[in-house]
Coordinates of C-alpha atoms in Angstrom, one line a residue:
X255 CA -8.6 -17.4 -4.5
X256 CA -10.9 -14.5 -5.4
X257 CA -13.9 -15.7 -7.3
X258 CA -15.4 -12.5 -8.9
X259 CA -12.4 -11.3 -10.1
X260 CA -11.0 -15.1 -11.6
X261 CA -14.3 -15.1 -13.2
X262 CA -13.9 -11.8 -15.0
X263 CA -10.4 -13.0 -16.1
X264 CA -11.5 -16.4 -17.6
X265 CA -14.7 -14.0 -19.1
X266 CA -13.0 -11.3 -20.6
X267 CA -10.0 -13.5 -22.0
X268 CA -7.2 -12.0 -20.3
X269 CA -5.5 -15.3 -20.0
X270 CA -2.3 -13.9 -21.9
X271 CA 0.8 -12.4 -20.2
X272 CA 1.9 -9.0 -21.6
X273 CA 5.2 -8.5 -21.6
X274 CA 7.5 -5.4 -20.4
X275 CA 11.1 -6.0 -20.9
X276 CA 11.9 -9.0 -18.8
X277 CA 9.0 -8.3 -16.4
X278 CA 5.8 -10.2 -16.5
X279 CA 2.9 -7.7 -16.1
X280 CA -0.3 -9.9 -15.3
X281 CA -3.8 -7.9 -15.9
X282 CA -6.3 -8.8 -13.3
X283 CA -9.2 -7.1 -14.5
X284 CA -11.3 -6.5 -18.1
X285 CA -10.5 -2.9 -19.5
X286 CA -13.5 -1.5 -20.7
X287 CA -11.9 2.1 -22.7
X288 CA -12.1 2.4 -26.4
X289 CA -9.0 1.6 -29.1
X290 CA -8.7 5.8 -29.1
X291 CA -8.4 6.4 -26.1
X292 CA -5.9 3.6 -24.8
X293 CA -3.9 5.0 -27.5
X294 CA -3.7 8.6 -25.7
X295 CA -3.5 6.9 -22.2
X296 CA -0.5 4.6 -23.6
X297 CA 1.2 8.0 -25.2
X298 CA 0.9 10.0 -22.0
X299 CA 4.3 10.2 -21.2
X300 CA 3.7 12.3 -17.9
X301 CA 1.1 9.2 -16.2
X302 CA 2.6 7.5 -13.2
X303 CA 2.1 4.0 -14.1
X304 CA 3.4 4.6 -17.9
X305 CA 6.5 5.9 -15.9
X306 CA 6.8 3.3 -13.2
X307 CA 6.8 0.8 -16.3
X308 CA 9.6 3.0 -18.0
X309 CA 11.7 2.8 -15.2
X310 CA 11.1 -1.4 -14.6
X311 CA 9.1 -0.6 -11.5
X312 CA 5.9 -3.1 -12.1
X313 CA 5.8 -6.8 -11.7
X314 CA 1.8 -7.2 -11.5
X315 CA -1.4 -5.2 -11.2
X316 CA -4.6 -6.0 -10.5
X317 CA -6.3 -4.2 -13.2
X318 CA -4.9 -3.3 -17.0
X319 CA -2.5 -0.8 -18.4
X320 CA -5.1 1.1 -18.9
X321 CA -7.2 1.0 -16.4
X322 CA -4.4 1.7 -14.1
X323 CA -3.3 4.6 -16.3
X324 CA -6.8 5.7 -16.5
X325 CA -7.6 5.8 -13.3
X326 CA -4.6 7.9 -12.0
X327 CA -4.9 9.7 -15.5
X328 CA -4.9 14.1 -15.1
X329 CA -8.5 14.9 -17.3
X330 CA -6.8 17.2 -19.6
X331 CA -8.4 15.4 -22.0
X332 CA -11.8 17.1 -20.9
X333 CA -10.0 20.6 -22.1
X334 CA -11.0 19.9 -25.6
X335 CA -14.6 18.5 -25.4
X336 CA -15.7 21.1 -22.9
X337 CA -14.4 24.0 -25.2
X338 CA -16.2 22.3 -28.3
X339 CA -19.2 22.2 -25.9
X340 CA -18.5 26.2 -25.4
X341 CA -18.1 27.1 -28.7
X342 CA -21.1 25.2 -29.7
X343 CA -22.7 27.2 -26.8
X344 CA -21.6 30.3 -28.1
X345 CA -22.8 29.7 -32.0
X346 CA -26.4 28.4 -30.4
X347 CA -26.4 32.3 -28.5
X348 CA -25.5 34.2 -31.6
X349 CA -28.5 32.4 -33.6
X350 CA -30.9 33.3 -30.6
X351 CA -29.9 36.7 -30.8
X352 CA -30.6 37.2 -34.7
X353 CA -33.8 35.3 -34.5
X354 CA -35.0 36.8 -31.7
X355 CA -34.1 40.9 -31.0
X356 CA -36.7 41.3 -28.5
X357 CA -36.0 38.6 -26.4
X358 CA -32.3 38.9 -27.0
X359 CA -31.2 40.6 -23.1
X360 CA -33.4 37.8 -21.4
X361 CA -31.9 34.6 -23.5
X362 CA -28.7 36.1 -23.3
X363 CA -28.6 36.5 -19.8
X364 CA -29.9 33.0 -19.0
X365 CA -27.1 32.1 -21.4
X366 CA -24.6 33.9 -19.8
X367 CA -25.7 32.6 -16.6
X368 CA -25.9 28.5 -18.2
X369 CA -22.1 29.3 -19.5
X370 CA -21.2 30.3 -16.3
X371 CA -22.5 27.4 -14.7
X372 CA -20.7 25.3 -17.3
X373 CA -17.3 27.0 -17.1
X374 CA -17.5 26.6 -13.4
X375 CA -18.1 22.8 -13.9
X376 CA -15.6 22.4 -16.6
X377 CA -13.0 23.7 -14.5
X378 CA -13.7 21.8 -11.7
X379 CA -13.6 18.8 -14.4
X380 CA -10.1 20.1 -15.7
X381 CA -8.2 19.9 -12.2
X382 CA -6.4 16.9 -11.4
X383 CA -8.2 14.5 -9.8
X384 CA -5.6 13.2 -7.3
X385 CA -5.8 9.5 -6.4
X386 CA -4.4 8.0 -2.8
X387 CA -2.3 4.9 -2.8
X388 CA -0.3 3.4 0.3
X389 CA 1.7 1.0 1.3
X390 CA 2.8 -0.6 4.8
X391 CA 5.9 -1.1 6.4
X392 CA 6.0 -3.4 10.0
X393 CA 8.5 -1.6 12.1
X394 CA 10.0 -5.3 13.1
X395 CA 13.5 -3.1 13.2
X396 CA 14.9 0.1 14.1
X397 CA 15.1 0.9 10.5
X398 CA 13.9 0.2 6.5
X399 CA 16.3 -0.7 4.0
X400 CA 17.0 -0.6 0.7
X401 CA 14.5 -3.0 -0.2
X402 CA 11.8 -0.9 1.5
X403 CA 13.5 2.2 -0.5
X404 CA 12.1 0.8 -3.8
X405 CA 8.5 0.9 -2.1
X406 CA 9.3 4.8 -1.3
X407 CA 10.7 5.7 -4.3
X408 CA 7.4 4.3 -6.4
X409 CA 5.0 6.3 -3.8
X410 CA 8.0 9.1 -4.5
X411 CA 6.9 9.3 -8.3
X412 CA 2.9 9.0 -7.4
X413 CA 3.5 11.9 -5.1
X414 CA 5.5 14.0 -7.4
X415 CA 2.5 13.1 -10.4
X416 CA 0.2 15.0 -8.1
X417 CA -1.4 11.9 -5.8
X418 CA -1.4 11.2 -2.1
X419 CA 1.0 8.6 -0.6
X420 CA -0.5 6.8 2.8
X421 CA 2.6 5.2 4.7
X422 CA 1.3 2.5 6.5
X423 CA 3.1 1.8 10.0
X424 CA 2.6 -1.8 11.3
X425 CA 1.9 -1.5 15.2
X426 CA -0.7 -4.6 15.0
X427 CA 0.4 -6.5 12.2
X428 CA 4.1 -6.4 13.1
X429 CA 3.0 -8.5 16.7
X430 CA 1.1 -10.9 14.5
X431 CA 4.0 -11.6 11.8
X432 CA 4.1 -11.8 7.7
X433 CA 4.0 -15.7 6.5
X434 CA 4.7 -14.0 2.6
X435 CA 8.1 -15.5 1.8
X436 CA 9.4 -17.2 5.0
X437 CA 9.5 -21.1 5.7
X438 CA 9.7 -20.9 9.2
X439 CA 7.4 -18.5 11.7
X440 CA 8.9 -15.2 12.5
X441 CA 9.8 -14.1 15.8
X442 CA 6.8 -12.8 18.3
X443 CA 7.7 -9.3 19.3
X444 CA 6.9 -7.2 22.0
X445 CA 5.1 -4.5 22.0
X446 CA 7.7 -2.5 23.3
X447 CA 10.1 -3.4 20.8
X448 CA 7.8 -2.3 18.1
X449 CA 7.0 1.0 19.6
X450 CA 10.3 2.2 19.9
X451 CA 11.2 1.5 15.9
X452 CA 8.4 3.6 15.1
X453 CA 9.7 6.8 15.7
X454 CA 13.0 5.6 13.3
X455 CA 10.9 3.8 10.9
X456 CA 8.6 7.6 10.4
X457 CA 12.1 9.5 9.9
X458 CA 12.8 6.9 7.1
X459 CA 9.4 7.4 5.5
X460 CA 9.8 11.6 5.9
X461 CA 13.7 11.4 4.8
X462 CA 12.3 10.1 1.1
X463 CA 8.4 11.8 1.0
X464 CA 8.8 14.7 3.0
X465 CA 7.0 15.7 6.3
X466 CA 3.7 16.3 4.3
X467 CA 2.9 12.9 4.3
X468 CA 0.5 11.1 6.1
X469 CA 1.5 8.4 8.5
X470 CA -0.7 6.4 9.9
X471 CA -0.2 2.9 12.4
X472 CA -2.6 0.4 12.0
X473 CA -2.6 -0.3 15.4
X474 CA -5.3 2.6 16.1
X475 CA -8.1 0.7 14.8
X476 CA -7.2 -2.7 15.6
X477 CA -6.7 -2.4 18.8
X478 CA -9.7 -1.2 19.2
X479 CA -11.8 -4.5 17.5
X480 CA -12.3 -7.5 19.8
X481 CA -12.2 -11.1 18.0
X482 CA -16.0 -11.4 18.0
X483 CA -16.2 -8.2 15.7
X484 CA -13.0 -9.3 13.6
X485 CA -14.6 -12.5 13.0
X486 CA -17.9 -11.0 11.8
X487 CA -16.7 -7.8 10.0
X488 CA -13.7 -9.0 8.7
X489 CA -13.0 -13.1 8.4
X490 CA -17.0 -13.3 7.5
X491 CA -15.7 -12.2 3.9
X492 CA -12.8 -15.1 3.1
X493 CA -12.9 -18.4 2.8
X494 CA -10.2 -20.6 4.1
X495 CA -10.2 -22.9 0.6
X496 CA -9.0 -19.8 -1.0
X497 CA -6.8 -19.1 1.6
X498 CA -5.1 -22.5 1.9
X499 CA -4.4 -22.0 -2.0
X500 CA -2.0 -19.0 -1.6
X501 CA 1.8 -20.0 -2.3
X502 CA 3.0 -18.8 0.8
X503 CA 0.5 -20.5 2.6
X504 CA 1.2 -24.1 0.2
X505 CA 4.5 -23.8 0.8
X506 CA 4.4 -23.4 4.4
X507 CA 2.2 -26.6 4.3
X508 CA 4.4 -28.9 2.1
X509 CA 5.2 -32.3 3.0
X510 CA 9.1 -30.7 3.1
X511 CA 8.3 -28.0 5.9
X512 CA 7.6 -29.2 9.4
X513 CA 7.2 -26.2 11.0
X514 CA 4.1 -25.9 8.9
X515 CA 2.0 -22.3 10.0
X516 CA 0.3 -20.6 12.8
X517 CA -3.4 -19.5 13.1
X518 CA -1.6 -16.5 13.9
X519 CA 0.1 -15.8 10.8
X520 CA -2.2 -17.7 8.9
X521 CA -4.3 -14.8 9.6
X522 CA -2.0 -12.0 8.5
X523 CA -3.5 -11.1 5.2
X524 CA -7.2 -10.6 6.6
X525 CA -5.2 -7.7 8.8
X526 CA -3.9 -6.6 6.2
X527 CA -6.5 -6.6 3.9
X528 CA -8.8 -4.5 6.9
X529 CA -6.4 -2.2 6.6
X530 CA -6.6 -1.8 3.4
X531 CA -10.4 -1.0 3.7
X532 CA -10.1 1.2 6.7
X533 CA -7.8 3.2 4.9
X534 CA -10.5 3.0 1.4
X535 CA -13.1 3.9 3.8
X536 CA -11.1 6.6 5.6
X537 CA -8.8 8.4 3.1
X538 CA -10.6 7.2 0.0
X539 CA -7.4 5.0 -0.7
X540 CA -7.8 3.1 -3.9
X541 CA -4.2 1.8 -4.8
X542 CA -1.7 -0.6 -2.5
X543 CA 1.9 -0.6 -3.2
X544 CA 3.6 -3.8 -2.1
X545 CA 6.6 -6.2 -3.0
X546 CA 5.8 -8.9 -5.4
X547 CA 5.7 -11.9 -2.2
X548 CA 2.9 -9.3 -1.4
X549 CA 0.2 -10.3 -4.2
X550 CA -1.9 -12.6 -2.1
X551 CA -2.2 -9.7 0.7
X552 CA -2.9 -7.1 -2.1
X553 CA -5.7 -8.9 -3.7
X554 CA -7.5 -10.2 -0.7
X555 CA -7.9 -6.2 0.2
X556 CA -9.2 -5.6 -3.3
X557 CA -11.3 -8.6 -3.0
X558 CA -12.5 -7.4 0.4
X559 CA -13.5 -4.2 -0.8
X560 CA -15.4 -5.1 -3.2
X561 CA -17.2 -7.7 -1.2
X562 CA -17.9 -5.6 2.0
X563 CA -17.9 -2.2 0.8
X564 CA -18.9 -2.6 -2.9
X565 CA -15.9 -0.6 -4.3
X566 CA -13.5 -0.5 -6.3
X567 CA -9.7 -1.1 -5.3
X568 CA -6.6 -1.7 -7.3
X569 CA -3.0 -3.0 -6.4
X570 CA 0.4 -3.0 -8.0
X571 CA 3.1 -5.2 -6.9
X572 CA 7.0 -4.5 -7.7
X573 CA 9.7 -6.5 -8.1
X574 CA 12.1 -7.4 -5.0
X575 CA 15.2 -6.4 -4.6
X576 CA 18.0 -9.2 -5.2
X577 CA 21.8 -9.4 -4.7
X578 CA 23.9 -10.6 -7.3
X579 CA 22.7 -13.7 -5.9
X580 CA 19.2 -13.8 -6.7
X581 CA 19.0 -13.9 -2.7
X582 CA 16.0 -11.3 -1.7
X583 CA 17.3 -8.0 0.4
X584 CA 15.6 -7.9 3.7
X585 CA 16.3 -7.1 7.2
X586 CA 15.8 -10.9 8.1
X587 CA 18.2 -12.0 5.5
X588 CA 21.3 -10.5 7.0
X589 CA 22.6 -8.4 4.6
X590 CA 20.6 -5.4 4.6
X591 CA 21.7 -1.9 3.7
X592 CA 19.7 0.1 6.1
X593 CA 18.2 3.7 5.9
X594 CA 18.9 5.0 9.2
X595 CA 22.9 6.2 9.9
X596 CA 23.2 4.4 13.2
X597 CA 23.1 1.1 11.5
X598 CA 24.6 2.0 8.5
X599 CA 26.4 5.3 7.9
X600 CA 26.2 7.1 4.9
X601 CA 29.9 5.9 3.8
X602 CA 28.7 2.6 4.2
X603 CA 25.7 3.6 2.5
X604 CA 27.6 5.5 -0.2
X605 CA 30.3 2.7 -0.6
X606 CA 27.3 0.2 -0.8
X607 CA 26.3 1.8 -4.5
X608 CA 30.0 2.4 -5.5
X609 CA 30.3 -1.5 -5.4
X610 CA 27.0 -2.0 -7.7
X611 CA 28.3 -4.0 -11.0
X612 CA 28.7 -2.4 -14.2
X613 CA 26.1 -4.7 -15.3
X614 CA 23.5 -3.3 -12.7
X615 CA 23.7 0.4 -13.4
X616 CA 21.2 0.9 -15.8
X617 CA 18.9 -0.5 -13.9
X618 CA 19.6 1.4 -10.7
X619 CA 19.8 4.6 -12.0
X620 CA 15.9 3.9 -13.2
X621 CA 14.8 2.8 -9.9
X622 CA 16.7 4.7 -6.9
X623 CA 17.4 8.0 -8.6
X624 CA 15.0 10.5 -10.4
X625 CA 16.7 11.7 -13.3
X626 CA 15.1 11.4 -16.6
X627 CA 15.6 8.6 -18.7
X628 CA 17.3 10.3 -21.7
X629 CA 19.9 11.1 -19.3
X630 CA 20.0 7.9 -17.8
X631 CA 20.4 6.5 -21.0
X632 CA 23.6 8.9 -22.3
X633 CA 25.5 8.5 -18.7
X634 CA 25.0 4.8 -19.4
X635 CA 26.5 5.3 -22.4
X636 CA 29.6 7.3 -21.4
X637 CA 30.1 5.4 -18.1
X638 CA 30.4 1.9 -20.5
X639 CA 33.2 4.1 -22.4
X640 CA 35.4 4.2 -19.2
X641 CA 33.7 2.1 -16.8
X642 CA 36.4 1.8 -15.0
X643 CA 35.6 5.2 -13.9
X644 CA 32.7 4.1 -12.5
X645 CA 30.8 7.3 -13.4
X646 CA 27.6 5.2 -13.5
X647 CA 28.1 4.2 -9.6
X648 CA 29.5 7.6 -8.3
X649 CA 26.3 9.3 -9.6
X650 CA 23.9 6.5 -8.3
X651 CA 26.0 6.7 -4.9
X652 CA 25.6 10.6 -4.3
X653 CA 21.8 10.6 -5.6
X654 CA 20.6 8.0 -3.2
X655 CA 22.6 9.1 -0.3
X656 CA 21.6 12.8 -0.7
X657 CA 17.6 11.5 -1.1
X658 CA 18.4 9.4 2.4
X659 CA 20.9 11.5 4.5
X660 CA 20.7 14.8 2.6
X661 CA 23.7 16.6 2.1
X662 CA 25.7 16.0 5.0
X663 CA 25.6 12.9 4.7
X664 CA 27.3 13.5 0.8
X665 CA 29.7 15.3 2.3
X666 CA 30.6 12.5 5.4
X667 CA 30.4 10.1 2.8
X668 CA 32.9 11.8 0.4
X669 CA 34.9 12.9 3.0
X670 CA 35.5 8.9 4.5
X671 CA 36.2 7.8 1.0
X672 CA 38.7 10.6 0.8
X673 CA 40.2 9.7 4.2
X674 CA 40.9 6.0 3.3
X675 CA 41.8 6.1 -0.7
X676 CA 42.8 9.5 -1.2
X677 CA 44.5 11.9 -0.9
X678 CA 43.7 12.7 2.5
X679 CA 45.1 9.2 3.2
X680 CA 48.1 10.6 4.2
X681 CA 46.2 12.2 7.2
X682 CA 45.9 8.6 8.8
X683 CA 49.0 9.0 11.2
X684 CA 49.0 10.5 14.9
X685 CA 51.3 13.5 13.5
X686 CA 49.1 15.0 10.9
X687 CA 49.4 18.3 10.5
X688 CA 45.3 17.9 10.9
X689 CA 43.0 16.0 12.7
X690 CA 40.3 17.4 10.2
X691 CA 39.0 16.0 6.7
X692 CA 36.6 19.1 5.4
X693 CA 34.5 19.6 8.2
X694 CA 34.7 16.7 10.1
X695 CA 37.3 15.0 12.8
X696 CA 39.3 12.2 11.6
X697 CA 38.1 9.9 14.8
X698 CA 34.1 10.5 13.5
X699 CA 34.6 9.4 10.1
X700 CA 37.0 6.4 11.2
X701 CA 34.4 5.4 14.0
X702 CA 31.7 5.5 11.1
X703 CA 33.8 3.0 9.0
X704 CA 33.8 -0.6 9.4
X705 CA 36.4 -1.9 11.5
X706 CA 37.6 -4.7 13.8
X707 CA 37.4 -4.1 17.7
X708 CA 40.5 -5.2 20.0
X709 CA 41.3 -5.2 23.5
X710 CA 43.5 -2.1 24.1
X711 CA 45.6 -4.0 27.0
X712 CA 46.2 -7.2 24.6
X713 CA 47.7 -5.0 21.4
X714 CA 48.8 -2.1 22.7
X715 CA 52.3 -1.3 24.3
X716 CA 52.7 -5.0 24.6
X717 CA 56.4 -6.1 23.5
X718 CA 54.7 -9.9 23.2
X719 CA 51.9 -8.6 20.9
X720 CA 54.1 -7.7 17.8
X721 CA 52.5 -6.4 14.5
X722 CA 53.3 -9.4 12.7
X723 CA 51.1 -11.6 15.2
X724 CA 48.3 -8.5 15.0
X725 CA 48.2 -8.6 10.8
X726 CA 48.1 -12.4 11.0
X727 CA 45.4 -12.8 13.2
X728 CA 43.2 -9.8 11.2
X729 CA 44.1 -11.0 7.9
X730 CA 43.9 -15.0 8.4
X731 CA 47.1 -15.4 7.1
X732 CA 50.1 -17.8 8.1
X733 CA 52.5 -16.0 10.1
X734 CA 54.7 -17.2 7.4
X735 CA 53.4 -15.6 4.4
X736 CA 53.1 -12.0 6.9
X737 CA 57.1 -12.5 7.5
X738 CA 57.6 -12.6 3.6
X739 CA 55.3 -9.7 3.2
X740 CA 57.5 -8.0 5.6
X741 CA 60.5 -8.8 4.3
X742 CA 59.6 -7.5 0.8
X743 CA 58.0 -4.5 3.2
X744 CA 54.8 -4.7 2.1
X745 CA 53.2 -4.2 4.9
X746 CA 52.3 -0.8 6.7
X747 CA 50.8 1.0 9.9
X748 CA 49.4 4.0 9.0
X749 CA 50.8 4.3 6.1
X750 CA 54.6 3.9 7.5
X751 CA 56.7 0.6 6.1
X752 CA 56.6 -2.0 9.1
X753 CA 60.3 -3.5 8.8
X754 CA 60.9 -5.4 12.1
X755 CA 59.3 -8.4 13.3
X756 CA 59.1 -7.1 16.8
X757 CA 57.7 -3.6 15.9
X758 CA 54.5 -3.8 18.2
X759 CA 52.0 -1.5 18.4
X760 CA 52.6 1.7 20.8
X761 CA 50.4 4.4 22.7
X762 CA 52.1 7.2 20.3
X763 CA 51.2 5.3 16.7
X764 CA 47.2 5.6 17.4
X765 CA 45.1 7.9 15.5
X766 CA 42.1 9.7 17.3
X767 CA 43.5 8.0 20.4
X768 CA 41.9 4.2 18.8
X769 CA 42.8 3.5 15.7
X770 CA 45.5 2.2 13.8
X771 CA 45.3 1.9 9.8
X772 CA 46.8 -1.5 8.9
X773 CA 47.5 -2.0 4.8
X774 CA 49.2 -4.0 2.6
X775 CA 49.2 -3.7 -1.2
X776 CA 46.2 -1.2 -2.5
X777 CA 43.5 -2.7 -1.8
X778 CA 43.9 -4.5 1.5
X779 CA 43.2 -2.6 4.3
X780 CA 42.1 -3.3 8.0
X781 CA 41.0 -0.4 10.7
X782 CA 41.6 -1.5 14.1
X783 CA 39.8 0.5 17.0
X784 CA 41.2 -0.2 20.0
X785 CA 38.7 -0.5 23.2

């Protein structure tokens, strides 16, 4: 697909796989440092990639461990050679100066001035040298989601190592459509559409980075280029033998799919990959973050780069984010998680972690919060003592909902949870002595929670409409089996034992003027919001 660079793989033997954990880490470039120093690179505990690999963040990168760790390296390691150099500098001064007495004030002011130089150069030498890495997000909803949140939280650890995240906003490419992935062609959106997600997609981005961060929509520089300049600047560079030969692109092509692909999205990854070298050219961007159905995108910008603007690019790919299922989390699989409270609110946000399996936490705790690994690794430890505590998914729940809905959103989510399986449970009746859970009205944090919409005129104050008929149609179950349950009374509205089969629902048993709080057992519950 990319010549120069398969040709330096097959060159410099880099045919093996190394291994981290379970995760395949392919090198796509020859390392040229010596054994001594990949052994300091490879001990620097503090260098993003070393921790990205830590934490099970890296599924492929264009370059080497060390190279990658190189080039985002801090040059600390310039501390001790420059003050070798100085005291060298400082013996050569002294020997002047008994050599030569006469000429000592003139030598050792051109010293003095030549050491200043050199300190002045060395300390430029000893500051970080930041690098600038981005990745891109097509605003083809109203908000990211939790998929997109392992993209932040790697350009989260770049930025807190001291290097400058690019977020990437999709205004062109999201009207074009990514192929990576799909079998069929994605919807064409409008521009409208995609311009009013921005502004939700940017409070995502800020929520996790902060409002330091530089966003950017590729849609400023592509709208500007007609097709006769895209052609010629940007398709000039790729040839469509490679291109046929991407996966995404063979399996859009298969014999099995007969949808096959457009020229439109056939085209995608030349966008992208002019982004990519806008951004090079621009903000001296030198890394691309992406998900691992990405890798074809990611190294036809490298390969770009290198062609057109004879530099030097790198790209790291991560691992994407699967249910139990092995079934990829996206916003076009329909069952996202998504950033942004008005699709989903922070209790269904918080309640989303609380449900991660034991087996999972590890693993979670490494990737969506920030806490160092040796305490990862001793709550891990104490949670599998009692896990059915779950002390491992409360503290992943209130770390990822404080990083996305800040403390508020804790609180609302906390205070829900309370409300339903609690002790404030007892609140859920229209003669509470409160209509408050901390801060917060009972009707908000019951309009927040999932639950099942029903005519008002149907259900309520309707002698026909009885409870029984109401649980059976909620709950799928035989009428039947609901008469037994009420028999043994197991059955109750907000949290009163339903003992009649021709209790119905009333104006006076609604909570917050909607709801009613169906339950029967512990653990089965409906909410029913009356319209």
């Amino acid at each position: 697909m990319i010549r120069n660079f398969t040709k330096r793989l097959l060159t410099n033997n880099h045919s093996n796989i190394n291994n981290f954990g379970s995760i395949k880490i392919r090198p796509f470039c020859s390392t040229t440092t010596t054994t001594a120093t990949n052994n300091i690179l490879e001990n620097d505990e503090n260098n993003v990639i070393n921790i990205l690999k830590k934490r099970g963040f890296i599924h492929q990168m264009t370059a080497s461990d060390n190279e990658m760790i190189s080039m985002t390296a801090n040059n600390n390691n310039n501390n001790n050679n420059n003050n070798n150099n100085n005291n060298n500098n400082n013996n050569n001064n002294n020997n002047n100066n008994n050599n030569n007495n006469n000429n000592n004030n003139n030598n050792n002011n051109n010293n003095n001035n030549n050491n200043n130089n050199n300190n002045n150069n060395n300390n430029n030498n000893n500051k970080q040298v930041p690098i600038s890495l981005y990745a891109g997000f097509d605003p083809t909803a109203d908000s990211l989601h939790i998929g997109n949140l392992l993209t932040l939280m790697v350009m989260l650890h770049f930025k807190r190592s001291g290097h400058n995240p690019i977020a990437l906003m999709g205004g062109a490419t999201a009207l074009i459509g990514d192929p990576s992935g799909k079998s069929t062609d994605r919807i064409m959106l409008t521009e409208e559409f995609i311009e009013g997600n921005l502004k939700y997609i940017r409070e995502n981005i800020t929520a996790v980075l902060g409002e330091d961060t530089l966003v950017v929509n590729n849609i400023e520089w592509n709208k500007k280029m007609d097709v006769i300049t895209f052609l010629r600047e940007v398709g000039s560079y790729f040839r469509v033998g490679s291109m046929i030969k991407k996966d995404f692109i063979q399996n859009r092509l298969s014999d099995s799919n007969e949808n096959g692909i457009s020229f439109t999205e056939f085209c995608y990854s030349l966008f992208q990959a002019n982004d990519f070298a806008h951004l090079f050219q621009k903000h001296n961007c030198s890394i691309q973050i992406g998900g691992s159905d990405q890798w074809g995108n990611i190294t036809a910008g490298c390969d770009l780069i290198k062609k057109k603007l004879k530099g030097n690019a790198q790209g790291i790919t991560i691992p994407l984010l699967t249910n139990s299922a092995g079934k990829k989390l996206g916003k076009s699989e329909g069952n996202s998680i998504w950033l942004s409270s008005h699709r989903t609110s922070p209790y269904k946000f918080y309640q989303y972690w609380i449900q991660v399996s034991d087996e999972d936490v590890e693993r979670m705790l490494k990737l969506f919060t920030l806490l160092p690994l040796d305490e990862i690794s001793n709550l891990v430890k104490k949670h599998n003592e009692n896990p059915h505590l779950r002390l491992g998914q409360k503290t992943i729940a209130e770390h990822v909902t404080r990083l996305i809905h800040g403390e508020k959103g804790v609180e609302e989510a906390l205070n829900t949870t309370e409300l339903l399986f609690g002790e404030s449970n007892k609140l859920l009746t229209p003669n509470a002595s409160t209509t408050k859970v901390g801060d917060f009205d009972i009707g908000y944090l019951l309009s927040r929670v999932n639950y099942i919409e029903l005519d008002r005129s149907t259900f309520v104050d309707n002698q026909n409409e009885t409870i029984l008929n109401l649980f059976a149609q909620v709950s799928d179950t035989s009428k039947s089996k609901v008469k037994q349950l009420l028999q043994s009374k197991s059955i109750y509205l907000n949290n009163i034992s339903v003992t009649s089969n021709s209790q119905f629902i009333q104006s006076s048993d609604l909570i917050a003027n909607d709801f009613i709080y169906l339950k029967s057992g512990k653990k089965i519950y409906y909410l029913i919001k009356f319209k």
